[in-house]
mmCIF file of C-alpha atoms in Angstrom:
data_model
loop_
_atom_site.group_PDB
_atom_site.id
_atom_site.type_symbol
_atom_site.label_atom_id
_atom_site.label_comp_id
_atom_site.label_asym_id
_atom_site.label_seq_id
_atom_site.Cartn_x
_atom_site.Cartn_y
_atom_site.Cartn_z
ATOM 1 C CA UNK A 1 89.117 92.068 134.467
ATOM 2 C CA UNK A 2 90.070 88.467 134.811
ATOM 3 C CA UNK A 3 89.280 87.148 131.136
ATOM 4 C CA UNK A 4 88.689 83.342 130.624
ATOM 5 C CA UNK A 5 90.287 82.705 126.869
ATOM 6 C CA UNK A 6 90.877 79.896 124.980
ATOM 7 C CA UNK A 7 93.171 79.783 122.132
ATOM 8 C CA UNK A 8 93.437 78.004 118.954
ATOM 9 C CA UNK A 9 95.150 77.427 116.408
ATOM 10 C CA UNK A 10 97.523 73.977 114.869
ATOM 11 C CA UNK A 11 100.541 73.412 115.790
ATOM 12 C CA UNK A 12 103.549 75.801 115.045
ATOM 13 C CA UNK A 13 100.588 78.736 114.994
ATOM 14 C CA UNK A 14 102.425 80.206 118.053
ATOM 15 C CA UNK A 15 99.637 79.861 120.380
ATOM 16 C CA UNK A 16 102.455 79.608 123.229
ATOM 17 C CA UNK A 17 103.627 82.740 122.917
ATOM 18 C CA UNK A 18 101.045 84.243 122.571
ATOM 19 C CA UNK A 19 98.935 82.921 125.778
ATOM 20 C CA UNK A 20 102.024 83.872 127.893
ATOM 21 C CA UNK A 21 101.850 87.043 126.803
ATOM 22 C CA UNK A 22 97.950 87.391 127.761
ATOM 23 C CA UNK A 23 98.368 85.728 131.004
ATOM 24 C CA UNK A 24 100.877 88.498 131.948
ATOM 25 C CA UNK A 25 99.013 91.002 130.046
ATOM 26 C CA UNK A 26 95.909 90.376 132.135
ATOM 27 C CA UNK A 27 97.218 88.574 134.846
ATOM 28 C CA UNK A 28 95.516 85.362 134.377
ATOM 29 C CA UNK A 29 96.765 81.851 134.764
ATOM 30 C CA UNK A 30 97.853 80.467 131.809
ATOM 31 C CA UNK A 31 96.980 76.270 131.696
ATOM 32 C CA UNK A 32 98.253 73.579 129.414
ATOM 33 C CA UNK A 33 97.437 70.439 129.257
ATOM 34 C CA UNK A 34 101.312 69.494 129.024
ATOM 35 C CA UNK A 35 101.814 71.559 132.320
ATOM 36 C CA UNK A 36 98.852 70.051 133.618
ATOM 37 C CA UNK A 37 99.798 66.175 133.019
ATOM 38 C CA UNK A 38 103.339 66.749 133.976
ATOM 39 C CA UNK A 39 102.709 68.123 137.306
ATOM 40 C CA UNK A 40 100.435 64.932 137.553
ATOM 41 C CA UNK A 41 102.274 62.023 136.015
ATOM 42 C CA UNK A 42 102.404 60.109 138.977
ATOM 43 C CA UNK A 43 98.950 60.454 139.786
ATOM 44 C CA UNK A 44 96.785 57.207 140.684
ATOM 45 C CA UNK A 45 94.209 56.654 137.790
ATOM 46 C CA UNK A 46 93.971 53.042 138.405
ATOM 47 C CA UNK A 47 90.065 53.485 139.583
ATOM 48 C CA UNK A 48 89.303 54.739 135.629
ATOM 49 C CA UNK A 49 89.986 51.408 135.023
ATOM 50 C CA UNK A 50 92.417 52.268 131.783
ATOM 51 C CA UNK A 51 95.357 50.222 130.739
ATOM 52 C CA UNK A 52 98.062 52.232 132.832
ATOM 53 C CA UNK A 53 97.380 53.368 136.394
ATOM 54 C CA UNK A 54 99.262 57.348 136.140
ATOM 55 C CA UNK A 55 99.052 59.584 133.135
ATOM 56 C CA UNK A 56 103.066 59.456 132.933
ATOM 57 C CA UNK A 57 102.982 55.475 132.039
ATOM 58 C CA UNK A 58 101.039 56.988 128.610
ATOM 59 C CA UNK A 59 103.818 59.364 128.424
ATOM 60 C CA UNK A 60 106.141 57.972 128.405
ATOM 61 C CA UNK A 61 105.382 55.907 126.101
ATOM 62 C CA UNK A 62 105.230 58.282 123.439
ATOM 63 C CA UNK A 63 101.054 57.499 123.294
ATOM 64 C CA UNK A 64 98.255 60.024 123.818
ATOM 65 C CA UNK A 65 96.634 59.991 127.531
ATOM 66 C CA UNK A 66 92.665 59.428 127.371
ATOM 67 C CA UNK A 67 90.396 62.164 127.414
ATOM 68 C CA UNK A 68 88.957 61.278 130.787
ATOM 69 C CA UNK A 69 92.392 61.358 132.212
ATOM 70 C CA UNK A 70 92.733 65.036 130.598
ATOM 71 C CA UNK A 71 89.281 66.205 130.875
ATOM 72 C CA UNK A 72 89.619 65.626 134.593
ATOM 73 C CA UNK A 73 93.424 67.534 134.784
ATOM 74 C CA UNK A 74 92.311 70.424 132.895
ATOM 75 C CA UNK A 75 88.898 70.713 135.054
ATOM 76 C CA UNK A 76 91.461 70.711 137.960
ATOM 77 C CA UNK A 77 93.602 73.301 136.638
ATOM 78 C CA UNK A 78 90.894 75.713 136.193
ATOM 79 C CA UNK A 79 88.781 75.334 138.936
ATOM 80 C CA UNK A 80 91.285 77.490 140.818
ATOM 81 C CA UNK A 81 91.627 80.025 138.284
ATOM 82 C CA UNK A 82 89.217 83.375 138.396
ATOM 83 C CA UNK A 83 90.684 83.597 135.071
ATOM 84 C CA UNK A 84 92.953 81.875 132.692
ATOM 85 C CA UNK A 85 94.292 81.397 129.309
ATOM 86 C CA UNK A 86 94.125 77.938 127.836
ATOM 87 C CA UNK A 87 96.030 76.501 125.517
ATOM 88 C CA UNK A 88 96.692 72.845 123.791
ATOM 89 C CA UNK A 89 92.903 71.820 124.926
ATOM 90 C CA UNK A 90 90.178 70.862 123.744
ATOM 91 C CA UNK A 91 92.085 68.744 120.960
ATOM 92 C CA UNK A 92 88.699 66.930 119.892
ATOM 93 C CA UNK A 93 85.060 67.232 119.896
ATOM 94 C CA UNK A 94 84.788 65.109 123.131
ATOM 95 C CA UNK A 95 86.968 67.502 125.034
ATOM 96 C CA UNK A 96 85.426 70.863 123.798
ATOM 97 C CA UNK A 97 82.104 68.991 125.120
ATOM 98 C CA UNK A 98 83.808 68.388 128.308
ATOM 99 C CA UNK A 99 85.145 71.960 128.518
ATOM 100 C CA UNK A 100 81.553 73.087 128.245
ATOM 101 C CA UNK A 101 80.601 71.473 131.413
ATOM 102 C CA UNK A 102 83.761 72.834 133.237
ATOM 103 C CA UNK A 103 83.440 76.886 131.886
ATOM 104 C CA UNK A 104 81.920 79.552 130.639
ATOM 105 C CA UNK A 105 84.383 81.343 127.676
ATOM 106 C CA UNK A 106 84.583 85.217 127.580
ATOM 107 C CA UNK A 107 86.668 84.428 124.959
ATOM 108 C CA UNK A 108 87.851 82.232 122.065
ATOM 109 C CA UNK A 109 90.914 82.986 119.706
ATOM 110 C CA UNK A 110 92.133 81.355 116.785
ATOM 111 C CA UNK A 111 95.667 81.561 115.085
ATOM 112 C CA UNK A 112 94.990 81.081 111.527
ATOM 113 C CA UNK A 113 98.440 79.996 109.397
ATOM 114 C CA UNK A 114 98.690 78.902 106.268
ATOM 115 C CA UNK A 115 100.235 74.685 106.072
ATOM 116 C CA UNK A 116 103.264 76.107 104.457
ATOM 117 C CA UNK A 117 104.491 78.523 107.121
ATOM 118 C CA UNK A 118 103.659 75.686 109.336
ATOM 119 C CA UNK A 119 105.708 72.943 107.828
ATOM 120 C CA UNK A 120 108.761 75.948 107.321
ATOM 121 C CA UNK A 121 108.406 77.143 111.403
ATOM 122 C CA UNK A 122 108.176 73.918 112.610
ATOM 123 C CA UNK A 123 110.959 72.226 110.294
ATOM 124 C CA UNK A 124 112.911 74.834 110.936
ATOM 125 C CA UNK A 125 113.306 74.842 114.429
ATOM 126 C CA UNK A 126 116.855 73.363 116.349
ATOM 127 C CA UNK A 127 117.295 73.232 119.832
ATOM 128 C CA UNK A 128 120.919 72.901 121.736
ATOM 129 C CA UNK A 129 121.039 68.867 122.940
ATOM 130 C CA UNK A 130 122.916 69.819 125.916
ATOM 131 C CA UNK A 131 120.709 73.376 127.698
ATOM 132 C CA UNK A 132 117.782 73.012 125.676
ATOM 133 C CA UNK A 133 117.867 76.424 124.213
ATOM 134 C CA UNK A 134 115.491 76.680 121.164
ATOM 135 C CA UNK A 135 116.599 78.446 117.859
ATOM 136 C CA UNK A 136 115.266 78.824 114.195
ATOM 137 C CA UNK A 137 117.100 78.454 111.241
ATOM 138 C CA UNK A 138 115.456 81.559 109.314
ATOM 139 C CA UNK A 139 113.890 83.093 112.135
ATOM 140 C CA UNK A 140 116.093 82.927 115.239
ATOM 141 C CA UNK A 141 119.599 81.535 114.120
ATOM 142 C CA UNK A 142 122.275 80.898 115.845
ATOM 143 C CA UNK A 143 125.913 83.270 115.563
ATOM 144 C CA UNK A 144 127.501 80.114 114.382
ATOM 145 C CA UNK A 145 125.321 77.648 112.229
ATOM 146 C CA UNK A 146 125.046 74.454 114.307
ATOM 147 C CA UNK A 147 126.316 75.660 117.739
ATOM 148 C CA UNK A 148 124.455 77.061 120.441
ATOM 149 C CA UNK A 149 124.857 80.421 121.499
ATOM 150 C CA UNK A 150 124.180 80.089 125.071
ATOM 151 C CA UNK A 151 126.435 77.239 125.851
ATOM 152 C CA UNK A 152 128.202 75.683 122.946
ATOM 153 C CA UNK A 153 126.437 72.806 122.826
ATOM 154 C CA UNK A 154 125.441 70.638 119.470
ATOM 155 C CA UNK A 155 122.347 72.383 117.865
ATOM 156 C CA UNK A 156 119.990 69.338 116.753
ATOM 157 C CA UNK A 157 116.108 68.971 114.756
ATOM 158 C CA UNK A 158 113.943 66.960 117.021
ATOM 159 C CA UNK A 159 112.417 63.642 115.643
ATOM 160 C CA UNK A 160 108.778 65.442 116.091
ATOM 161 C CA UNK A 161 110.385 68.971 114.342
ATOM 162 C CA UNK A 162 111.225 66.827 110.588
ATOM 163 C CA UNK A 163 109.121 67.513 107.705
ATOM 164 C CA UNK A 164 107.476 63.698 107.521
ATOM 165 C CA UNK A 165 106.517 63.844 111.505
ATOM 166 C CA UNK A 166 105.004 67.235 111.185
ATOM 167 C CA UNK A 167 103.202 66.553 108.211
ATOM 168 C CA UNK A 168 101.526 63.649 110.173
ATOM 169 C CA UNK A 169 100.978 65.827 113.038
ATOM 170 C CA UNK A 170 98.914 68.456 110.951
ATOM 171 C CA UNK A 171 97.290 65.742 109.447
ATOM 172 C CA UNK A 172 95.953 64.603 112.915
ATOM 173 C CA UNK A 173 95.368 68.445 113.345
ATOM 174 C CA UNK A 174 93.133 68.762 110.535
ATOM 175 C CA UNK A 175 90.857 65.315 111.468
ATOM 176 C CA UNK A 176 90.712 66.052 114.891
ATOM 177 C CA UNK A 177 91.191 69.434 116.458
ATOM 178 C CA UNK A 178 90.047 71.314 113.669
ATOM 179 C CA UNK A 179 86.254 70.794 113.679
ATOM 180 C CA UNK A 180 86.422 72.142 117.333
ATOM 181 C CA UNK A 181 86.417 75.079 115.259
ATOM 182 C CA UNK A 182 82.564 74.821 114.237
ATOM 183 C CA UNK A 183 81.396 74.533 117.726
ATOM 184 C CA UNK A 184 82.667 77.824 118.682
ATOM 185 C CA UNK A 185 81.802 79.580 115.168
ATOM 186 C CA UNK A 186 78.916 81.364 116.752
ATOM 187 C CA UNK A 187 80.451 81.960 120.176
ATOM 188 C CA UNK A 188 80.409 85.959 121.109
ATOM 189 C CA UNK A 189 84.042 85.718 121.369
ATOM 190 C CA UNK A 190 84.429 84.100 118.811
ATOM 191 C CA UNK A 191 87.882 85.820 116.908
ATOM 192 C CA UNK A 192 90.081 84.497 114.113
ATOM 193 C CA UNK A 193 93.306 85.901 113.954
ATOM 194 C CA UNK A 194 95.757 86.069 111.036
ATOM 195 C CA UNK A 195 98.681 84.639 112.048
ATOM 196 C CA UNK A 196 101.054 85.048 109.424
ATOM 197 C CA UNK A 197 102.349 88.208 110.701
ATOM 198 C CA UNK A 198 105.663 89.046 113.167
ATOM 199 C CA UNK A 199 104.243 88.158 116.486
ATOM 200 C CA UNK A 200 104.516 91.717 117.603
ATOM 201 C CA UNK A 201 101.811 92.357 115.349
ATOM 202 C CA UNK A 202 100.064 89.090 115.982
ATOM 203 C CA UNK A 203 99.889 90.067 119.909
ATOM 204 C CA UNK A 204 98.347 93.212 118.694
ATOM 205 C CA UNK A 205 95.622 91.611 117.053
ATOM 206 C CA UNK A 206 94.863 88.736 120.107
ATOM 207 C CA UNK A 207 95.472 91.984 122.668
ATOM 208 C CA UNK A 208 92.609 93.688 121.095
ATOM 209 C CA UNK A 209 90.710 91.012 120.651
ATOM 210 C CA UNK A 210 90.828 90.270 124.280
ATOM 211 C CA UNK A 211 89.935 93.315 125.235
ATOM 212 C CA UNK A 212 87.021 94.352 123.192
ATOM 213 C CA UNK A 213 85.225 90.985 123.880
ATOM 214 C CA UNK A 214 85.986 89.871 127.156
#
């Protein structure tokens, strides 16, 4: 069985973990459109005619890449792929049309998490400024409040990881990505998952999922 899923979810849902742990479950690629730009970000784009000629000028930046500079990645990324686990795309209506043109979906999951436990995962999170190591204040502390436990290294909260920043990001969430959700309503796959649970028991639920639709 090589399962073609796509999982939703905003951010801080876990959707990460949780495709890695299908891919490897099922043995399917598992594509994201950061893993997708980055291993293009020197690409020539200059015949889209867009303001920057490779997809890494727009990152960095700090500003979104256009859809026809991701549609085009992501079609890339799965065309090799008998099956796959997607995650971080579509992020708008315009992509989810797009994706429709690329795929057929066996499957489509979404994480569902109430804003609260969002703002407290995400807020909560610290990661080491010197190995990049990634810890959680409630969920995944450090021995030693502050320090890493890896390397020793200065435990800091990302600009992106405070409560103002993440608030804006859901808020972008809930405008843009979030109606994706009524075009696959009615899909045959079509499962919502509760994720407000330990993610043992959330990979339970998308596990079963998978394999009773796909």
């Amino acid at each position: 069985m090589d399962p073609k899923i796509l999982i939703l979810g905003p951010p801080g849902a876990g959707k990460g973990t949780q495709s890695e742990r299908l891919a490897t479950e099922f043995d399917v690629e598992h594509v994201t459109t950061g893993d997708a730009l980055r291993n293009n970000k020197d690409r020539d784009i200059g015949h889209l005619d867009l303001e920057y000629d490779t997809p890494g000028e727009y990152m960095d930046r700090g500003e979104l890449v256009p859809d026809a500079v991701v549609d085009a990645m992501v079609e890339e990324a799965l065309s090799g792929a008998d099956g796959f686990v997607l995650d971080g795309y579509p992020r708008n209506d315009d992509q989810a049309a797009a994706l429709e043109e690329m795929t057929d979906l066996d499957v489509v999951l979404y994480l569902s998490v109430p804003e609260a436990e969002l703002v407290d995962r995400l807020t909560g999170r610290r990661v080491c400024d010197d190995c990049g190591a990634n810890f959680h204040v409630e969920y995944s502390p450090p021995k030693a409040d502050g320090v890493c436990d890896k390397c020793g290294g200065e435990l800091i909260q990302r600009e992106d990881d405070t409560e103002e920043v993440v608030r804006e990001r859901l808020e972008v969430y809930h405008d843009d990505t979030e109606p994706v959700l009524e075009r696959y309503a009615d899909h045959d796959g079509y499962v919502e998952v509760d994720g407000d649970q330990a993610p043992d028991d959330v990979w339970q639920a998308v596990r079963e999922a998978v394999r009773t639709n796909a």
